[in-house]
Short mmCIF file of the C-alpha atoms (twelve columns), coordinates in Angstrom:
data_MODEL
# 
_entry.id   MODEL 
# 
loop_
_atom_site.group_PDB 
_atom_site.id 
_atom_site.type_symbol 
_atom_site.label_atom_id 
_atom_site.label_alt_id 
_atom_site.label_comp_id 
_atom_site.label_asym_id 
_atom_site.label_seq_id 
_atom_site.Cartn_x 
_atom_site.Cartn_y 
_atom_site.Cartn_z 
_atom_site.pdbx_PDB_model_num 
ATOM 1   C CA . UNK A 1   -8.687  10.333  31.055  1 
ATOM 2   C CA . UNK A 2   -7.955  8.774   27.681  1 
ATOM 3   C CA . UNK A 3   -4.837  9.707   25.781  1 
ATOM 4   C CA . UNK A 4   -5.444  11.206  22.288  1 
ATOM 5   C CA . UNK A 5   -4.005  8.039   20.690  1 
ATOM 6   C CA . UNK A 6   -6.525  5.861   22.538  1 
ATOM 7   C CA . UNK A 7   -9.388  8.193   21.631  1 
ATOM 8   C CA . UNK A 8   -8.588  7.974   17.924  1 
ATOM 9   C CA . UNK A 9   -7.961  4.234   18.114  1 
ATOM 10  C CA . UNK A 10  -11.329 3.540   19.753  1 
ATOM 11  C CA . UNK A 11  -13.196 5.687   17.235  1 
ATOM 12  C CA . UNK A 12  -11.364 4.769   14.039  1 
ATOM 13  C CA . UNK A 13  -10.573 1.061   14.474  1 
ATOM 14  C CA . UNK A 14  -12.968 -1.666  13.412  1 
ATOM 15  C CA . UNK A 15  -12.788 -5.351  12.497  1 
ATOM 16  C CA . UNK A 16  -13.473 -6.930  9.142   1 
ATOM 17  C CA . UNK A 17  -16.458 -8.792  10.561  1 
ATOM 18  C CA . UNK A 18  -18.033 -5.459  11.497  1 
ATOM 19  C CA . UNK A 19  -18.723 -4.972  7.776   1 
ATOM 20  C CA . UNK A 20  -21.080 -7.730  6.548   1 
ATOM 21  C CA . UNK A 21  -21.696 -8.083  2.831   1 
ATOM 22  C CA . UNK A 22  -25.331 -6.951  2.983   1 
ATOM 23  C CA . UNK A 23  -24.326 -3.681  4.614   1 
ATOM 24  C CA . UNK A 24  -21.491 -3.114  2.161   1 
ATOM 25  C CA . UNK A 25  -23.784 -3.671  -0.814  1 
ATOM 26  C CA . UNK A 26  -26.325 -1.240  0.610   1 
ATOM 27  C CA . UNK A 27  -23.655 1.380   1.307   1 
ATOM 28  C CA . UNK A 28  -21.911 1.000   -2.050  1 
ATOM 29  C CA . UNK A 29  -24.663 2.498   -4.163  1 
ATOM 30  C CA . UNK A 30  -23.113 3.890   -7.331  1 
ATOM 31  C CA . UNK A 31  -19.580 4.051   -5.921  1 
ATOM 32  C CA . UNK A 32  -17.095 2.382   -8.251  1 
ATOM 33  C CA . UNK A 33  -14.422 0.222   -6.635  1 
ATOM 34  C CA . UNK A 34  -11.086 -0.716  -8.214  1 
ATOM 35  C CA . UNK A 35  -8.768  -3.322  -6.697  1 
ATOM 36  C CA . UNK A 36  -5.115  -2.909  -7.692  1 
ATOM 37  C CA . UNK A 37  -2.355  -5.483  -7.207  1 
ATOM 38  C CA . UNK A 38  1.206   -4.167  -7.638  1 
ATOM 39  C CA . UNK A 39  3.351   -7.108  -8.732  1 
ATOM 40  C CA . UNK A 40  6.987   -7.879  -9.426  1 
ATOM 41  C CA . UNK A 41  7.888   -11.505 -10.162 1 
ATOM 42  C CA . UNK A 42  4.936   -12.922 -8.219  1 
ATOM 43  C CA . UNK A 43  4.015   -15.741 -10.611 1 
ATOM 44  C CA . UNK A 44  3.589   -18.203 -7.742  1 
ATOM 45  C CA . UNK A 45  0.958   -16.203 -5.834  1 
ATOM 46  C CA . UNK A 46  -0.625  -13.466 -7.946  1 
ATOM 47  C CA . UNK A 47  -3.209  -15.723 -9.619  1 
ATOM 48  C CA . UNK A 48  -4.569  -16.825 -6.239  1 
ATOM 49  C CA . UNK A 49  -5.047  -13.230 -5.134  1 
ATOM 50  C CA . UNK A 50  -6.697  -12.279 -8.426  1 
ATOM 51  C CA . UNK A 51  -9.078  -15.246 -8.265  1 
ATOM 52  C CA . UNK A 52  -10.123 -14.285 -4.727  1 
ATOM 53  C CA . UNK A 53  -10.944 -10.728 -5.802  1 
ATOM 54  C CA . UNK A 54  -12.679 -11.891 -8.979  1 
ATOM 55  C CA . UNK A 55  -14.920 -14.252 -6.987  1 
ATOM 56  C CA . UNK A 56  -15.777 -11.396 -4.649  1 
ATOM 57  C CA . UNK A 57  -16.619 -9.197  -7.621  1 
ATOM 58  C CA . UNK A 58  -18.782 -11.847 -9.312  1 
ATOM 59  C CA . UNK A 59  -20.576 -12.968 -6.154  1 
ATOM 60  C CA . UNK A 60  -21.257 -9.600  -4.538  1 
ATOM 61  C CA . UNK A 61  -20.824 -6.794  -7.064  1 
ATOM 62  C CA . UNK A 62  -18.636 -4.933  -4.570  1 
ATOM 63  C CA . UNK A 63  -15.661 -4.739  -6.951  1 
ATOM 64  C CA . UNK A 64  -15.960 -3.186  -10.400 1 
ATOM 65  C CA . UNK A 65  -12.473 -3.867  -11.766 1 
ATOM 66  C CA . UNK A 66  -9.395  -5.911  -10.894 1 
ATOM 67  C CA . UNK A 67  -6.089  -4.544  -12.160 1 
ATOM 68  C CA . UNK A 68  -2.578  -5.937  -11.862 1 
ATOM 69  C CA . UNK A 69  0.225   -3.418  -12.294 1 
ATOM 70  C CA . UNK A 70  3.336   -5.226  -13.509 1 
ATOM 71  C CA . UNK A 71  6.470   -3.534  -12.203 1 
ATOM 72  C CA . UNK A 72  8.820   -5.133  -14.750 1 
ATOM 73  C CA . UNK A 73  8.439   -8.843  -13.996 1 
ATOM 74  C CA . UNK A 74  10.738  -11.299 -15.736 1 
ATOM 75  C CA . UNK A 75  8.635   -14.366 -14.910 1 
ATOM 76  C CA . UNK A 76  5.051   -15.289 -15.858 1 
ATOM 77  C CA . UNK A 77  3.342   -12.830 -13.504 1 
ATOM 78  C CA . UNK A 78  1.465   -10.984 -16.249 1 
ATOM 79  C CA . UNK A 79  0.381   -14.159 -18.040 1 
ATOM 80  C CA . UNK A 80  -1.036  -15.949 -14.990 1 
ATOM 81  C CA . UNK A 81  -2.673  -12.783 -13.644 1 
ATOM 82  C CA . UNK A 82  -4.505  -12.219 -16.923 1 
ATOM 83  C CA . UNK A 83  -5.554  -15.867 -17.094 1 
ATOM 84  C CA . UNK A 84  -6.978  -15.541 -13.575 1 
ATOM 85  C CA . UNK A 85  -9.188  -12.646 -14.620 1 
ATOM 86  C CA . UNK A 86  -7.251  -9.420  -14.066 1 
ATOM 87  C CA . UNK A 87  -6.589  -6.599  -16.477 1 
ATOM 88  C CA . UNK A 88  -2.801  -6.325  -16.585 1 
ATOM 89  C CA . UNK A 89  -0.852  -3.145  -17.285 1 
ATOM 90  C CA . UNK A 90  2.926   -2.980  -17.563 1 
ATOM 91  C CA . UNK A 91  4.414   0.118   -15.977 1 
ATOM 92  C CA . UNK A 92  6.158   1.075   -19.245 1 
ATOM 93  C CA . UNK A 93  2.841   1.221   -21.108 1 
ATOM 94  C CA . UNK A 94  1.142   3.654   -18.724 1 
ATOM 95  C CA . UNK A 95  1.937   7.354   -19.207 1 
ATOM 96  C CA . UNK A 96  4.896   6.384   -21.423 1 
ATOM 97  C CA . UNK A 97  5.670   10.031  -22.081 1 
ATOM 98  C CA . UNK A 98  6.782   10.308  -18.423 1 
ATOM 99  C CA . UNK A 99  9.068   7.299   -18.535 1 
ATOM 100 C CA . UNK A 100 9.232   4.512   -15.955 1 
ATOM 101 C CA . UNK A 101 10.987  4.013   -12.665 1 
ATOM 102 C CA . UNK A 102 11.528  0.886   -10.600 1 
ATOM 103 C CA . UNK A 103 9.690   0.387   -7.362  1 
ATOM 104 C CA . UNK A 104 6.256   -0.118  -5.899  1 
ATOM 105 C CA . UNK A 105 5.389   3.558   -5.627  1 
ATOM 106 C CA . UNK A 106 5.663   3.954   -9.388  1 
ATOM 107 C CA . UNK A 107 3.034   1.337   -10.222 1 
ATOM 108 C CA . UNK A 108 0.684   2.468   -7.469  1 
ATOM 109 C CA . UNK A 109 0.876   5.992   -8.860  1 
ATOM 110 C CA . UNK A 110 0.394   4.881   -12.451 1 
ATOM 111 C CA . UNK A 111 -2.583  2.732   -11.487 1 
ATOM 112 C CA . UNK A 112 -4.569  5.923   -10.971 1 
ATOM 113 C CA . UNK A 113 -4.279  6.623   -14.704 1 
ATOM 114 C CA . UNK A 114 -5.774  3.267   -15.775 1 
ATOM 115 C CA . UNK A 115 -8.467  2.642   -13.168 1 
ATOM 116 C CA . UNK A 116 -11.913 4.158   -12.850 1 
ATOM 117 C CA . UNK A 117 -12.843 3.572   -9.222  1 
ATOM 118 C CA . UNK A 118 -14.015 6.300   -6.877  1 
ATOM 119 C CA . UNK A 119 -12.352 4.069   -4.279  1 
ATOM 120 C CA . UNK A 120 -9.071  2.251   -4.959  1 
ATOM 121 C CA . UNK A 121 -8.061  -0.777  -2.881  1 
ATOM 122 C CA . UNK A 122 -4.402  -1.831  -2.917  1 
ATOM 123 C CA . UNK A 123 -3.617  -5.496  -2.193  1 
ATOM 124 C CA . UNK A 124 -0.134  -7.023  -2.359  1 
ATOM 125 C CA . UNK A 125 0.356   -9.834  -4.883  1 
ATOM 126 C CA . UNK A 126 2.536   -12.079 -2.688  1 
ATOM 127 C CA . UNK A 127 -0.229  -13.224 -0.353  1 
ATOM 128 C CA . UNK A 128 -0.682  -16.892 0.488   1 
ATOM 129 C CA . UNK A 129 -4.284  -18.049 1.118   1 
ATOM 130 C CA . UNK A 130 -5.809  -14.572 0.559   1 
ATOM 131 C CA . UNK A 131 -9.276  -14.055 2.046   1 
ATOM 132 C CA . UNK A 132 -12.079 -11.698 0.907   1 
ATOM 133 C CA . UNK A 133 -12.004 -9.708  4.153   1 
ATOM 134 C CA . UNK A 134 -8.734  -8.192  2.964   1 
ATOM 135 C CA . UNK A 135 -10.934 -6.241  0.548   1 
ATOM 136 C CA . UNK A 136 -14.319 -6.063  2.268   1 
ATOM 137 C CA . UNK A 137 -12.845 -4.876  5.544   1 
ATOM 138 C CA . UNK A 138 -11.042 -2.000  3.856   1 
ATOM 139 C CA . UNK A 139 -14.187 -0.982  1.969   1 
ATOM 140 C CA . UNK A 140 -16.357 -0.795  5.079   1 
ATOM 141 C CA . UNK A 141 -15.359 2.592   6.567   1 
ATOM 142 C CA . UNK A 142 -15.068 4.227   3.131   1 
ATOM 143 C CA . UNK A 143 -18.524 3.145   1.967   1 
ATOM 144 C CA . UNK A 144 -20.176 3.944   5.293   1 
ATOM 145 C CA . UNK A 145 -18.622 7.321   6.117   1 
ATOM 146 C CA . UNK A 146 -17.927 9.989   3.487   1 
ATOM 147 C CA . UNK A 147 -15.497 11.760  5.830   1 
ATOM 148 C CA . UNK A 148 -13.104 8.787   5.781   1 
ATOM 149 C CA . UNK A 149 -10.609 8.987   2.932   1 
ATOM 150 C CA . UNK A 150 -7.870  6.473   3.817   1 
ATOM 151 C CA . UNK A 151 -8.243  3.053   5.474   1 
ATOM 152 C CA . UNK A 152 -5.191  1.088   6.599   1 
ATOM 153 C CA . UNK A 153 -5.295  -2.639  7.189   1 
ATOM 154 C CA . UNK A 154 -3.757  -4.338  10.220  1 
ATOM 155 C CA . UNK A 155 -3.365  -8.050  10.806  1 
ATOM 156 C CA . UNK A 156 -1.362  -10.858 12.360  1 
ATOM 157 C CA . UNK A 157 1.690   -11.724 10.266  1 
ATOM 158 C CA . UNK A 158 3.082   -15.143 11.178  1 
ATOM 159 C CA . UNK A 159 6.794   -15.443 10.534  1 
ATOM 160 C CA . UNK A 160 7.611   -18.896 9.191   1 
ATOM 161 C CA . UNK A 161 10.041  -20.774 11.401  1 
ATOM 162 C CA . UNK A 162 10.042  -18.122 14.136  1 
ATOM 163 C CA . UNK A 163 7.910   -19.903 16.729  1 
ATOM 164 C CA . UNK A 164 5.786   -17.292 18.455  1 
ATOM 165 C CA . UNK A 165 7.379   -14.366 16.631  1 
ATOM 166 C CA . UNK A 166 5.660   -12.407 13.939  1 
ATOM 167 C CA . UNK A 167 6.567   -10.381 10.911  1 
ATOM 168 C CA . UNK A 168 6.521   -6.597  10.792  1 
ATOM 169 C CA . UNK A 169 10.015  -6.061  12.165  1 
ATOM 170 C CA . UNK A 170 10.639  -2.808  10.286  1 
ATOM 171 C CA . UNK A 171 7.229   -1.594  11.437  1 
ATOM 172 C CA . UNK A 172 7.964   -2.141  15.114  1 
ATOM 173 C CA . UNK A 173 11.647  -1.201  15.149  1 
ATOM 174 C CA . UNK A 174 11.625  1.770   12.769  1 
ATOM 175 C CA . UNK A 175 8.290   3.008   11.430  1 
ATOM 176 C CA . UNK A 176 6.184   3.218   14.581  1 
ATOM 177 C CA . UNK A 177 8.923   4.682   16.801  1 
ATOM 178 C CA . UNK A 178 9.595   7.398   14.207  1 
ATOM 179 C CA . UNK A 179 5.907   8.211   13.872  1 
ATOM 180 C CA . UNK A 180 5.605   8.455   17.650  1 
ATOM 181 C CA . UNK A 181 8.515   10.910  17.655  1 
ATOM 182 C CA . UNK A 182 7.636   13.102  14.681  1 
ATOM 183 C CA . UNK A 183 3.942   12.480  13.952  1 
ATOM 184 C CA . UNK A 184 2.402   11.445  17.283  1 
ATOM 185 C CA . UNK A 185 -1.126  11.778  15.902  1 
ATOM 186 C CA . UNK A 186 -0.369  8.614   13.913  1 
ATOM 187 C CA . UNK A 187 0.905   6.607   16.888  1 
ATOM 188 C CA . UNK A 188 -2.354  4.645   16.962  1 
ATOM 189 C CA . UNK A 189 -1.872  3.235   13.461  1 
ATOM 190 C CA . UNK A 190 -1.001  -0.412  14.071  1 
ATOM 191 C CA . UNK A 191 0.702   -1.107  10.754  1 
ATOM 192 C CA . UNK A 192 1.659   2.065   8.900   1 
ATOM 193 C CA . UNK A 193 3.595   0.047   6.304   1 
ATOM 194 C CA . UNK A 194 0.720   -2.309  5.481   1 
ATOM 195 C CA . UNK A 195 0.421   -3.049  1.771   1 
ATOM 196 C CA . UNK A 196 -3.330  -3.567  2.116   1 
ATOM 197 C CA . UNK A 197 -5.077  -0.211  2.265   1 
ATOM 198 C CA . UNK A 198 -7.735  1.751   0.406   1 
ATOM 199 C CA . UNK A 199 -8.371  5.364   -0.398  1 
ATOM 200 C CA . UNK A 200 -10.731 7.661   -2.203  1 
ATOM 201 C CA . UNK A 201 -9.511  8.715   -5.601  1 
ATOM 202 C CA . UNK A 202 -9.890  12.368  -4.646  1 
ATOM 203 C CA . UNK A 203 -7.247  11.807  -1.959  1 
ATOM 204 C CA . UNK A 204 -4.891  9.494   -3.835  1 
ATOM 205 C CA . UNK A 205 -4.700  11.772  -6.857  1 
ATOM 206 C CA . UNK A 206 -3.866  14.734  -4.588  1 
ATOM 207 C CA . UNK A 207 -0.777  13.268  -2.864  1 
ATOM 208 C CA . UNK A 208 2.685   12.493  -4.263  1 
ATOM 209 C CA . UNK A 209 3.926   8.905   -4.512  1 
ATOM 210 C CA . UNK A 210 7.534   8.248   -3.586  1 
ATOM 211 C CA . UNK A 211 9.595   5.375   -4.874  1 
ATOM 212 C CA . UNK A 212 10.730  2.322   -2.986  1 
ATOM 213 C CA . UNK A 213 9.411   1.069   0.327   1 
ATOM 214 C CA . UNK A 214 8.605   4.529   1.615   1 
ATOM 215 C CA . UNK A 215 5.391   4.896   -0.370  1 
ATOM 216 C CA . UNK A 216 2.956   3.568   2.246   1 
ATOM 217 C CA . UNK A 217 4.193   5.662   5.148   1 
ATOM 218 C CA . UNK A 218 4.472   8.710   2.884   1 
ATOM 219 C CA . UNK A 219 0.836   8.408   1.805   1 
ATOM 220 C CA . UNK A 220 -0.184  8.064   5.464   1 
ATOM 221 C CA . UNK A 221 1.717   11.167  6.590   1 
ATOM 222 C CA . UNK A 222 0.563   13.192  3.592   1 
ATOM 223 C CA . UNK A 223 -3.055  12.235  4.272   1 
ATOM 224 C CA . UNK A 224 -2.697  13.470  7.833   1 
ATOM 225 C CA . UNK A 225 -1.344  16.788  6.610   1 
ATOM 226 C CA . UNK A 226 -3.820  17.208  3.774   1 
ATOM 227 C CA . UNK A 227 -7.032  15.890  5.321   1 
ATOM 228 C CA . UNK A 228 -6.413  15.533  9.060   1 
ATOM 229 C CA . UNK A 229 -6.493  12.562  11.411  1 
ATOM 230 C CA . UNK A 230 -10.271 12.292  11.156  1 
ATOM 231 C CA . UNK A 231 -9.959  11.166  7.540   1 
ATOM 232 C CA . UNK A 232 -7.956  8.054   8.528   1 
ATOM 233 C CA . UNK A 233 -9.375  4.754   9.759   1 
ATOM 234 C CA . UNK A 234 -7.989  1.249   10.213  1 
ATOM 235 C CA . UNK A 235 -9.492  -2.226  10.088  1 
ATOM 236 C CA . UNK A 236 -8.300  -5.443  11.711  1 
ATOM 237 C CA . UNK A 237 -8.236  -7.879  8.794   1 
ATOM 238 C CA . UNK A 238 -7.310  -10.949 10.819  1 
ATOM 239 C CA . UNK A 239 -4.363  -12.911 9.472   1 
ATOM 240 C CA . UNK A 240 -2.070  -12.253 6.530   1 
ATOM 241 C CA . UNK A 241 0.446   -14.789 5.265   1 
ATOM 242 C CA . UNK A 242 3.127   -13.845 2.763   1 
ATOM 243 C CA . UNK A 243 6.799   -14.233 1.987   1 
ATOM 244 C CA . UNK A 244 9.380   -12.543 4.209   1 
ATOM 245 C CA . UNK A 245 12.631  -10.818 3.356   1 
ATOM 246 C CA . UNK A 246 16.057  -11.499 4.799   1 
ATOM 247 C CA . UNK A 247 17.719  -9.202  7.308   1 
ATOM 248 C CA . UNK A 248 19.825  -7.328  4.743   1 
ATOM 249 C CA . UNK A 249 16.741  -6.544  2.660   1 
ATOM 250 C CA . UNK A 250 14.914  -5.394  5.784   1 
ATOM 251 C CA . UNK A 251 17.836  -3.089  6.543   1 
ATOM 252 C CA . UNK A 252 17.460  -1.433  3.142   1 
ATOM 253 C CA . UNK A 253 13.730  -1.148  3.685   1 
ATOM 254 C CA . UNK A 254 14.277  0.429   7.093   1 
ATOM 255 C CA . UNK A 255 16.668  2.997   5.629   1 
ATOM 256 C CA . UNK A 256 14.070  4.036   3.061   1 
ATOM 257 C CA . UNK A 257 11.274  4.321   5.615   1 
ATOM 258 C CA . UNK A 258 13.464  6.350   7.970   1 
ATOM 259 C CA . UNK A 259 14.487  8.688   5.153   1 
ATOM 260 C CA . UNK A 260 10.885  9.374   4.143   1 
ATOM 261 C CA . UNK A 261 9.746   10.105  7.694   1 
ATOM 262 C CA . UNK A 262 12.700  12.383  8.397   1 
ATOM 263 C CA . UNK A 263 12.218  14.343  5.183   1 
ATOM 264 C CA . UNK A 264 8.532   14.902  5.911   1 
ATOM 265 C CA . UNK A 265 9.295   15.924  9.470   1 
ATOM 266 C CA . UNK A 266 12.423  18.021  8.953   1 
ATOM 267 C CA . UNK A 267 12.351  19.014  5.304   1 
ATOM 268 C CA . UNK A 268 13.976  17.643  2.148   1 
ATOM 269 C CA . UNK A 269 17.677  16.872  2.254   1 
ATOM 270 C CA . UNK A 270 18.183  16.992  -1.496  1 
ATOM 271 C CA . UNK A 271 20.017  13.668  -1.475  1 
ATOM 272 C CA . UNK A 272 19.180  10.015  -1.909  1 
ATOM 273 C CA . UNK A 273 19.458  7.757   1.132   1 
ATOM 274 C CA . UNK A 274 22.366  5.345   1.275   1 
ATOM 275 C CA . UNK A 275 23.134  2.372   3.452   1 
ATOM 276 C CA . UNK A 276 26.361  0.403   3.683   1 
ATOM 277 C CA . UNK A 277 26.019  -3.282  4.448   1 
ATOM 278 C CA . UNK A 278 28.604  -5.975  4.981   1 
ATOM 279 C CA . UNK A 279 28.998  -9.575  3.821   1 
ATOM 280 C CA . UNK A 280 31.872  -12.032 3.819   1 
ATOM 281 C CA . UNK A 281 33.807  -12.180 0.588   1 
ATOM 282 C CA . UNK A 282 35.370  -15.270 -0.963  1 
ATOM 283 C CA . UNK A 283 38.354  -14.979 1.402   1 
ATOM 284 C CA . UNK A 284 36.260  -14.819 4.562   1 
ATOM 285 C CA . UNK A 285 36.727  -11.067 5.025   1 
ATOM 286 C CA . UNK A 286 33.956  -8.536  5.459   1 
ATOM 287 C CA . UNK A 287 33.327  -6.531  2.303   1 
ATOM 288 C CA . UNK A 288 31.275  -3.315  2.380   1 
ATOM 289 C CA . UNK A 289 28.519  -2.765  -0.170  1 
ATOM 290 C CA . UNK A 290 26.898  0.655   -0.336  1 
ATOM 291 C CA . UNK A 291 23.364  0.906   -1.689  1 
ATOM 292 C CA . UNK A 292 22.022  4.194   -3.046  1 
ATOM 293 C CA . UNK A 293 18.238  4.159   -3.018  1 
ATOM 294 C CA . UNK A 294 16.174  6.210   -5.442  1 
ATOM 295 C CA . UNK A 295 13.117  7.529   -3.606  1 
ATOM 296 C CA . UNK A 296 12.303  10.275  -6.100  1 
ATOM 297 C CA . UNK A 297 8.643   11.227  -5.897  1 
ATOM 298 C CA . UNK A 298 6.012   11.383  -8.567  1 
ATOM 299 C CA . UNK A 299 3.845   14.503  -8.259  1 
ATOM 300 C CA . UNK A 300 0.157   14.368  -7.356  1 
ATOM 301 C CA . UNK A 301 -1.563  12.706  -10.304 1 
ATOM 302 C CA . UNK A 302 -4.110  15.508  -10.515 1 
ATOM 303 C CA . UNK A 303 -1.269  17.798  -11.676 1 
ATOM 304 C CA . UNK A 304 -0.276  15.548  -14.605 1 
ATOM 305 C CA . UNK A 305 -1.224  16.960  -17.997 1 
ATOM 306 C CA . UNK A 306 -4.151  15.121  -19.497 1 
ATOM 307 C CA . UNK A 307 -4.957  13.065  -16.393 1 
ATOM 308 C CA . UNK A 308 -8.444  14.463  -15.824 1 
ATOM 309 C CA . UNK A 309 -9.319  13.938  -19.502 1 
ATOM 310 C CA . UNK A 310 -7.820  10.437  -19.461 1 
ATOM 311 C CA . UNK A 311 -9.858  9.368   -16.407 1 
ATOM 312 C CA . UNK A 312 -13.064 10.813  -17.868 1 
ATOM 313 C CA . UNK A 313 -12.430 8.912   -21.116 1 
ATOM 314 C CA . UNK A 314 -11.663 5.618   -19.320 1 
ATOM 315 C CA . UNK A 315 -14.740 5.891   -17.103 1 
# 
């Protein structure tokens, strides 16, 4: 007898090569597709990702717009992204009446106000050697099955200099164990923190977006609660190469992910998560540094005054 996790995994998991271009074009019909790249100081890589998506759009017609959401870059991210063919929006210029916050969740949320797609594909801007299947694979289940509303990517993540090891340490040590404990229906999701995923606008505009590194797992849990497990699928996208963070940064990321899962499982705490880390000072002694992380949530976009009118006007 199959466990429920295995049953969902077998039904909801596909591979990028299961979705050939001819089938995707036939399934797309009049569906509009937006690809969004959240970016913060990614001058070295963002143009390569944009060019990959632009070629896909020009060669196949599967993508209708390519948007880079600049999260306050101080380098040439916006300039090189625009030169590569993306429409670039700075976070401060979108819904300025609501102010701006740092973090990935903010620009993902604001992207809904400046895109027109019925389906929105999120792709990280720090990818090295990005391949089209990062987009086409995510589109497959959404274009083929109207009951699917969120598609998560999964992939191999080689960790430079680690021999046979791979990336995804916060995923394996924090995110997946917590999901297995509090949201066992999601235990079959290989990479709940994956930055490559796609959703229907009707879903994305109906869920809140939290700040920081908790946004991906929050969207996943909220989709389960709002639409049910049957609305979630995942696609094996092959291999993904990108930069990796040091252990201290991963610790801060882990604290944010843990906080988000616990709040959704046990209820809001009313406080921001903190983590104290230690480094040697100039005298060789350990010095504590406490980080307070702002994970304040933006409300579902559909509740924002003027959003429906704004989207109708843009489209």
